[in-house]
Short mmCIF file of C-alpha atoms and ligand atoms in Angstrom, two decimals:
data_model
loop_
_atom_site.label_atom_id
_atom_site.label_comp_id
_atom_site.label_asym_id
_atom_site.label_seq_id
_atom_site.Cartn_x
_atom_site.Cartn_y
_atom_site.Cartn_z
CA UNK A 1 -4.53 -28.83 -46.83
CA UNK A 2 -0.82 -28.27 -45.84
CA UNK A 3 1.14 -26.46 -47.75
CA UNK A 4 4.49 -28.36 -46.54
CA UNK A 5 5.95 -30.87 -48.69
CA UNK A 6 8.69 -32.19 -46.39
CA UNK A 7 8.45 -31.41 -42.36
CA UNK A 8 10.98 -32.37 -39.84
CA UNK A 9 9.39 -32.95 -36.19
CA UNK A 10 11.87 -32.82 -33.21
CA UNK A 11 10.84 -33.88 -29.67
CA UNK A 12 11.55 -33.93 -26.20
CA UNK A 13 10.72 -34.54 -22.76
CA UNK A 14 7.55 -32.02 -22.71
CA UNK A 15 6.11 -34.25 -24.85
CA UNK A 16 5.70 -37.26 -22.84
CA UNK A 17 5.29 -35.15 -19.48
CA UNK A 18 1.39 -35.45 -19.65
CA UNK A 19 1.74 -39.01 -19.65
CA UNK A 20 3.56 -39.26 -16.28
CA UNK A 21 7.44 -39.26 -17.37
CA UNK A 22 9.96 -36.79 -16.03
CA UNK A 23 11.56 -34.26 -17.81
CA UNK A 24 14.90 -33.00 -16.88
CA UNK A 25 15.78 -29.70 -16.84
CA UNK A 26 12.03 -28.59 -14.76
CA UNK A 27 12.15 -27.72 -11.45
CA UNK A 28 12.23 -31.22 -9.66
CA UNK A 29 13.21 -32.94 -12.91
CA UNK A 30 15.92 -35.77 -13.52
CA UNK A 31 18.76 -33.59 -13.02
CA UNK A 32 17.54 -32.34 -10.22
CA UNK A 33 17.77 -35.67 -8.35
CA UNK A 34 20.40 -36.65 -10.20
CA UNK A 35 24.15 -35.44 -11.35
CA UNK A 36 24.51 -35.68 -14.91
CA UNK A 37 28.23 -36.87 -14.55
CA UNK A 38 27.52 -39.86 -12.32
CA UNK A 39 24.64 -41.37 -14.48
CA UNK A 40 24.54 -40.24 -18.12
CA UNK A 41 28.54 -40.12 -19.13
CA UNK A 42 30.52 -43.13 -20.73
CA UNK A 43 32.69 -42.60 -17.73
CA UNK A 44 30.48 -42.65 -15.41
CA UNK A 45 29.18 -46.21 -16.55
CA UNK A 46 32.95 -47.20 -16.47
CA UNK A 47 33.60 -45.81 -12.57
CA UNK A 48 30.50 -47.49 -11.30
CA UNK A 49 28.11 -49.58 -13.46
CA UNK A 50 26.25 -50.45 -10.92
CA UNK A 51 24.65 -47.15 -9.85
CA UNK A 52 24.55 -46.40 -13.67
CA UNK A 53 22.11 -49.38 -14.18
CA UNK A 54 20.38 -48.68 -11.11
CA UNK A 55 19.15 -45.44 -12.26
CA UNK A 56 18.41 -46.54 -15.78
CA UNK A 57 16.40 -49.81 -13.98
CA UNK A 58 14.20 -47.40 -12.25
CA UNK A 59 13.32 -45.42 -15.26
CA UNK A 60 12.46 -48.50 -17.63
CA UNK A 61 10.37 -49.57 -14.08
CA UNK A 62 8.83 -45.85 -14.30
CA UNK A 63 8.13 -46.28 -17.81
CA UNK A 64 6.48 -49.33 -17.86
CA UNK A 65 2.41 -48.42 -17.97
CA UNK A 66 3.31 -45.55 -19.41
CA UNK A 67 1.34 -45.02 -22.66
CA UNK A 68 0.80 -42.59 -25.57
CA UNK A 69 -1.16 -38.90 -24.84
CA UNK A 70 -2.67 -36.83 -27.21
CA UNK A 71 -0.11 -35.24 -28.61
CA UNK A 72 1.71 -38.36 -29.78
CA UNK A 73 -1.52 -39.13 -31.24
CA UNK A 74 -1.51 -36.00 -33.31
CA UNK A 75 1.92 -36.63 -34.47
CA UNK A 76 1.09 -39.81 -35.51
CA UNK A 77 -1.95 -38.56 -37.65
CA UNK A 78 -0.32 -35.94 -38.99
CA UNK A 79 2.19 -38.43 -40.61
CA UNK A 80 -0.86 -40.33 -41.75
CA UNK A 81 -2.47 -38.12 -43.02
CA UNK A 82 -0.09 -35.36 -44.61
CA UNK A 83 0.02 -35.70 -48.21
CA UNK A 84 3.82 -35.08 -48.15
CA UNK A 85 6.58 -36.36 -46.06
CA UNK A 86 6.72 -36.48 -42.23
CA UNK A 87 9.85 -37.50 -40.04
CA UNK A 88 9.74 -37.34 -36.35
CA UNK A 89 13.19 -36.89 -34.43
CA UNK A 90 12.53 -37.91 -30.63
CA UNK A 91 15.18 -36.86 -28.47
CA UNK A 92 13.01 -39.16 -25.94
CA UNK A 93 14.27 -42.60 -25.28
CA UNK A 94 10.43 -43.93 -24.04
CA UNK A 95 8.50 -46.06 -27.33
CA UNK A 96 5.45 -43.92 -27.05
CA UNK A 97 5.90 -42.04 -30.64
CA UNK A 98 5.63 -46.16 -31.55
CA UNK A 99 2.49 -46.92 -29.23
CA UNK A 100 0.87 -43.82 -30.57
CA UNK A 101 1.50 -45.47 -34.41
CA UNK A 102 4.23 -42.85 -35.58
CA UNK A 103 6.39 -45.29 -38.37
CA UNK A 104 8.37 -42.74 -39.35
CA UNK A 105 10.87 -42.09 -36.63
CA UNK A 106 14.75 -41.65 -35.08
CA UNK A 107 15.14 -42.29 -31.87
CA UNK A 108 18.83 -40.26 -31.42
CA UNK A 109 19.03 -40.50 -27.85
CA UNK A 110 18.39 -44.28 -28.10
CA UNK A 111 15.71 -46.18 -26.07
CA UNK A 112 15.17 -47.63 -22.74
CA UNK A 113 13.52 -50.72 -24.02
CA UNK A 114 16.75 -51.96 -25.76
CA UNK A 115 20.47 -53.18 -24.75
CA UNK A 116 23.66 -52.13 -25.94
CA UNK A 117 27.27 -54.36 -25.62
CA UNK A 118 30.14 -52.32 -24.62
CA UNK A 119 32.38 -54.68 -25.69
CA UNK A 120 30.78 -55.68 -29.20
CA UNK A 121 28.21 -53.32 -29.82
CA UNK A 122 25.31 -55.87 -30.40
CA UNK A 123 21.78 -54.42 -29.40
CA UNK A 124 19.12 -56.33 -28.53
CA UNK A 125 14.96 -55.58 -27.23
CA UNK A 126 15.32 -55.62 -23.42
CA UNK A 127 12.64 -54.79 -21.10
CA UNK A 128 14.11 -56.39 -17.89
CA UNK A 129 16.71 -55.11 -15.16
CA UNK A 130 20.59 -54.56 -16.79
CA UNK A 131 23.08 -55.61 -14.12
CA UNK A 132 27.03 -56.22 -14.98
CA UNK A 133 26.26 -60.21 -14.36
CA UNK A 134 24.39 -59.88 -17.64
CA UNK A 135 26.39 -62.19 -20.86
CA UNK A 136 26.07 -60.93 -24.05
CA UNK A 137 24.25 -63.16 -26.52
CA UNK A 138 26.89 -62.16 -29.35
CA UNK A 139 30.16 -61.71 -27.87
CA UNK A 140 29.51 -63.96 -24.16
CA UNK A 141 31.77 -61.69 -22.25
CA UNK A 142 29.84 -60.07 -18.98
CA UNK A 143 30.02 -56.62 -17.72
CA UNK A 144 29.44 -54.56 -20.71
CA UNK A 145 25.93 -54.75 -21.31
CA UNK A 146 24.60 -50.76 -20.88
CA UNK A 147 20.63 -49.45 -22.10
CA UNK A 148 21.00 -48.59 -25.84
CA UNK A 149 20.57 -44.50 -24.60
CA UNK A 150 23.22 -42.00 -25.91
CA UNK A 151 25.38 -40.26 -23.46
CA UNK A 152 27.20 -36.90 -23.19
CA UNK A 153 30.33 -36.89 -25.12
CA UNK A 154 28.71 -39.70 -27.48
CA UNK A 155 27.52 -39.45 -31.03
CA UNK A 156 23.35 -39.30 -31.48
CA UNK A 157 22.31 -41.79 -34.09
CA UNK A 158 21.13 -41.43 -37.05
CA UNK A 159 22.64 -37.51 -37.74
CA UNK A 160 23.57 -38.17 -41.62
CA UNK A 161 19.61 -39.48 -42.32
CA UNK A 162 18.97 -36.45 -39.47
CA UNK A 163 20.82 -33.87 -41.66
CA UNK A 164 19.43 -35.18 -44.98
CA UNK A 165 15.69 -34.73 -44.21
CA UNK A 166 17.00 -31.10 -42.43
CA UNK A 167 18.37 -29.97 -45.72
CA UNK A 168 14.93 -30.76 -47.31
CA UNK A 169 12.51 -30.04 -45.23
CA UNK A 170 10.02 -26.86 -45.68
CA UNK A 171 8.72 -27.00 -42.36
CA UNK A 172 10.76 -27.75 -38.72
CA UNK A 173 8.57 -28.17 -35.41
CA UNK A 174 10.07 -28.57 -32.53
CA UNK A 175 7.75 -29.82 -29.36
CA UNK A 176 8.52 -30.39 -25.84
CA UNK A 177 12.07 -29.62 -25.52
CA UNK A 178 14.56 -27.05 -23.54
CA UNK A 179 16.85 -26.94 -26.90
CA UNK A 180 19.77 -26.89 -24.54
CA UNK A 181 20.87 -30.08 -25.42
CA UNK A 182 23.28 -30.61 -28.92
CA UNK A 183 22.83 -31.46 -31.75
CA UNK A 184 19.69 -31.23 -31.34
CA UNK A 185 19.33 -27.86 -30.32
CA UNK A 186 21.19 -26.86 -33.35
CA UNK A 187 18.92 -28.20 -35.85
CA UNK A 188 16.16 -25.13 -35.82
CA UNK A 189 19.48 -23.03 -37.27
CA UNK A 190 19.66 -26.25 -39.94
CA UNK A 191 16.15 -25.39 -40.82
CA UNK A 192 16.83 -21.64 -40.75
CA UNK A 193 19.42 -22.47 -43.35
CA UNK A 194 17.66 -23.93 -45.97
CA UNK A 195 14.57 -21.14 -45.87
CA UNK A 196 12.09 -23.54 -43.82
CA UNK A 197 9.50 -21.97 -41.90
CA UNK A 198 10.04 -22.88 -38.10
CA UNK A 199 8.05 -23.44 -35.32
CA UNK A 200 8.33 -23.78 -31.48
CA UNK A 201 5.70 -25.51 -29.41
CA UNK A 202 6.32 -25.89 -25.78
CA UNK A 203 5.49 -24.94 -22.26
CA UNK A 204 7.00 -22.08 -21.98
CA UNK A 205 9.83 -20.69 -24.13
CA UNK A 206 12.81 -22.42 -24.81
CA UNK A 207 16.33 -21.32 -24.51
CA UNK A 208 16.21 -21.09 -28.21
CA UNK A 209 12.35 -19.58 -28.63
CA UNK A 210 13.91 -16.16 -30.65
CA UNK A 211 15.48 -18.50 -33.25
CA UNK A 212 11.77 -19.98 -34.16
CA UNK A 213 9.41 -17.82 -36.66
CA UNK A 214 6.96 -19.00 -34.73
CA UNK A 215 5.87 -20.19 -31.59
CA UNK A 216 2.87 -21.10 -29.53
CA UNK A 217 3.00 -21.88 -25.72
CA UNK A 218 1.49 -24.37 -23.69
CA UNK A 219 1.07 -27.55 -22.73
CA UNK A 220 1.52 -30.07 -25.40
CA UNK A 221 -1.47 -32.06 -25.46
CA UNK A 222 -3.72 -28.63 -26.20
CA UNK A 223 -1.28 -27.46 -28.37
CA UNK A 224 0.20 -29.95 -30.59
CA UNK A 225 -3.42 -31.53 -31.61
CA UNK A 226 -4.23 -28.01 -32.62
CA UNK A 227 -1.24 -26.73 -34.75
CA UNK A 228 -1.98 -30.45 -36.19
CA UNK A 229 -5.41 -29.61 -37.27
CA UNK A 230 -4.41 -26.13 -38.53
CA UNK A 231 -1.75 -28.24 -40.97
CA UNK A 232 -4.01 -30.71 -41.72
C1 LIG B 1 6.55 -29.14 -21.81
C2 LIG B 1 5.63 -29.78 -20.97
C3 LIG B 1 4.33 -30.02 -21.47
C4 LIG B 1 7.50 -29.56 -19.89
N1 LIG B 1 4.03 -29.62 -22.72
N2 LIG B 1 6.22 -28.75 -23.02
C5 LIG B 1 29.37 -26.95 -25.07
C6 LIG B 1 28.66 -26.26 -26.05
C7 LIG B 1 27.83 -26.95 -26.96
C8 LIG B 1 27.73 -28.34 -26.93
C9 LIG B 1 28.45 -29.00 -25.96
C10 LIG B 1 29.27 -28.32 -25.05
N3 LIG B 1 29.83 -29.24 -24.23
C11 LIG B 1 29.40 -30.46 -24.59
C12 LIG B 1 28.55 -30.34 -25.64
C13 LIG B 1 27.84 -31.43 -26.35
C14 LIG B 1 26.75 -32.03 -25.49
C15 LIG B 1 25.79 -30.91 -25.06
O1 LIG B 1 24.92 -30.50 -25.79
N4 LIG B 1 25.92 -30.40 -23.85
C16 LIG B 1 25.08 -29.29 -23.41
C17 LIG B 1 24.44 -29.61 -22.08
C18 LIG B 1 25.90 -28.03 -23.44
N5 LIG B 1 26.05 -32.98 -26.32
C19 LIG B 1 26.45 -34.25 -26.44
O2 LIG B 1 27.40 -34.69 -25.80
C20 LIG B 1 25.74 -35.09 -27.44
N6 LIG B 1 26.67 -35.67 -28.35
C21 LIG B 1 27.43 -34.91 -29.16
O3 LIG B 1 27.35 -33.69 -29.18
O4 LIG B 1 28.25 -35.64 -29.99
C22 LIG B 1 29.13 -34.91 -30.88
C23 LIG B 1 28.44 -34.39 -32.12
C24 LIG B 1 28.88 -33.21 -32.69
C25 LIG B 1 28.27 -32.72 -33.87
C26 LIG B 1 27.26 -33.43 -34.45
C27 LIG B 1 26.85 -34.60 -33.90
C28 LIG B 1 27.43 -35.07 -32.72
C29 LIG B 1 24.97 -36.22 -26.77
C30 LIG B 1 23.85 -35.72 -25.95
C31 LIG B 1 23.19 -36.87 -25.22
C32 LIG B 1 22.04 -36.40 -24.35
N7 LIG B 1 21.59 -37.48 -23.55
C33 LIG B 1 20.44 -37.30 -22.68
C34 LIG B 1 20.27 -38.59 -21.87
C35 LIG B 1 19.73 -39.69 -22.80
C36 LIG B 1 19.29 -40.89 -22.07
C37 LIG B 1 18.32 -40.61 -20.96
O5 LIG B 1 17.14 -40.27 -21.22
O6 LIG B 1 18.72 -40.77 -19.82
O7 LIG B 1 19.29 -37.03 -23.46
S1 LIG B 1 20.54 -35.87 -21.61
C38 LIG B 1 18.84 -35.45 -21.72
O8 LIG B 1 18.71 -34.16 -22.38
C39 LIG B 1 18.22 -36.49 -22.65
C40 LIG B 1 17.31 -35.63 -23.48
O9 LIG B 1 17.00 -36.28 -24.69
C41 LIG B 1 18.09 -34.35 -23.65
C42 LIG B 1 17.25 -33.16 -24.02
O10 LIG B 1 16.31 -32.87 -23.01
P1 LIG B 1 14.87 -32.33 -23.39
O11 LIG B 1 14.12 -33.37 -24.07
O12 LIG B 1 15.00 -31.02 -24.07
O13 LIG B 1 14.22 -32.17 -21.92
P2 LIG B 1 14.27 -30.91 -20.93
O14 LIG B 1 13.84 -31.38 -19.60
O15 LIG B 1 15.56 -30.20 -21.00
O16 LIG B 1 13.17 -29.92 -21.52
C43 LIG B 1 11.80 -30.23 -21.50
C44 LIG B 1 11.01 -29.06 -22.07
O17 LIG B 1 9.65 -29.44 -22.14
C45 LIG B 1 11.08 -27.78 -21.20
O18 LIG B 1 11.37 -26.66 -22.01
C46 LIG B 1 9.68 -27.67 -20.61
O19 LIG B 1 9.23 -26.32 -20.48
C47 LIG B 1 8.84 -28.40 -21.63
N8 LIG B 1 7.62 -29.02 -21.07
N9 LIG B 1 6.16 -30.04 -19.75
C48 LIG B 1 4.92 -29.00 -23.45
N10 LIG B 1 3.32 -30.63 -20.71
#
């Protein structure tokens, strides 16, 4: 049995690669098709919504099908089954931590399956096409409605809950993710901080691997089932 009281779990793109999504930062990844300042910035979505919508569109498209692997699975049993507390962090913006049965979870980036007003910040479930047409059900003004995803230059959600269960936690994994991306890259150091052991699994190292006390290497639905067992 684990000797972990409170773990923090951080993911990323790795870990719903083996289920068909892109990542971003591998070779032929998102930003390889894409420039990050013409789809993923607040000003971007002011300078042309359109071609902001259009690229979010074809990812909720490209996600639909889509479902859980097995190392969502193992995340989700380890929160089961752990005797102490479990919170997964998903930078991802895909439900498939929910599909897989994970309860427990942030989604800081946001998610594709919701919409956000620009104008009066409602959110709603949305698994349809956004286009600038689209009224808001609160505020009934058009052209504001965006994907509830967080861009660069805005805040993550969720980062005082985020930096409570960091200042807590005994154990910090961190699956599937570049860790070139902040906050989030930041939080292993958080971990650090407080004495909790730390531990990278991912394809290959990350940009941050020498921060982690540990860290296994391949792909995530070998290795995240199991480090699970070994906890378990
Ligand atoms: C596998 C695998 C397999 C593959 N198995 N592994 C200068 C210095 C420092 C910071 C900044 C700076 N200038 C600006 C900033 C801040 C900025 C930032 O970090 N920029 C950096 C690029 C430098 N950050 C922000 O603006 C954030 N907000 C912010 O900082 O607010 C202020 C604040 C301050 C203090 C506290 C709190 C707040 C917002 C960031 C928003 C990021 N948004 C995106 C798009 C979301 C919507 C969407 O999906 O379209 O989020 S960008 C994109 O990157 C997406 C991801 O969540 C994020 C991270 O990517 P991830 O998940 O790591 O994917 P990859 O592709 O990079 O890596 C995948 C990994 O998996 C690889 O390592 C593979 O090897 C591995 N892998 N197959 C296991 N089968």
């Amino acid at each position: 049995m684990s000797a972990y009281k409170r773990i923090v779990v951080l993911t990323g793109a790795g870990l719903s690669a083996e289920s068909g999504l892109s990542t971003f930062r591998d070779k032929g990844g998102i930003w390889a098709k894409h420039r990050i300042e013409d789809v993923a910035t607040p000003e971007a979505f002011a300078r042309d919504p359109d071609k902001v919508l259009e690229f979010y569109n074809t990812r909720r498209k490209s996600a639909a099908g889509v479902k859980s692997n097995a190392a969502h699975e193992a995340l989700a049993r380890l929160e089961k089954e752990h005797p102490g507390e479990v919170l997964t962090v998903t930078q991802n913006i895909d439900p498939l931590h929910e599909m897989a049965g994970t309860r427990r979870l942030i989604h800081m980036h946001g998610e594709i399956l919701k919409k956000l007003c620009a104008h009066c910040g409602a959110k709603e479930a949305w698994e349809n096409d956004l286009s600038t047409e689209l009224v808001c059900h609160s505020c009934k003004k058009a052209g504001g409605m965006r994907p509830d995803v967080v861009w660069f230059g805005e805040m993550p959600y969720q980062m005082e809950e985020i930096a409570r269960a960091l200042g807590a936690c005994d154990l910090f994994i961190s699956i599937g993710t570049s860790g070139t991306v902040y906050p989030a890259a930041g939080f292993v150091m958080d971990a650090r901080g407080i004495g909790a052991h730390t531990v990278e699994l991912n394809l290959e190292p990350s940009e941050g691997a020498t921060l982690f006390a540990q860290a296994i290497h391949g792909k995530a639905t070998e290795i995240v089932p199991a480090f699970v067992d070994e906890l378990l």
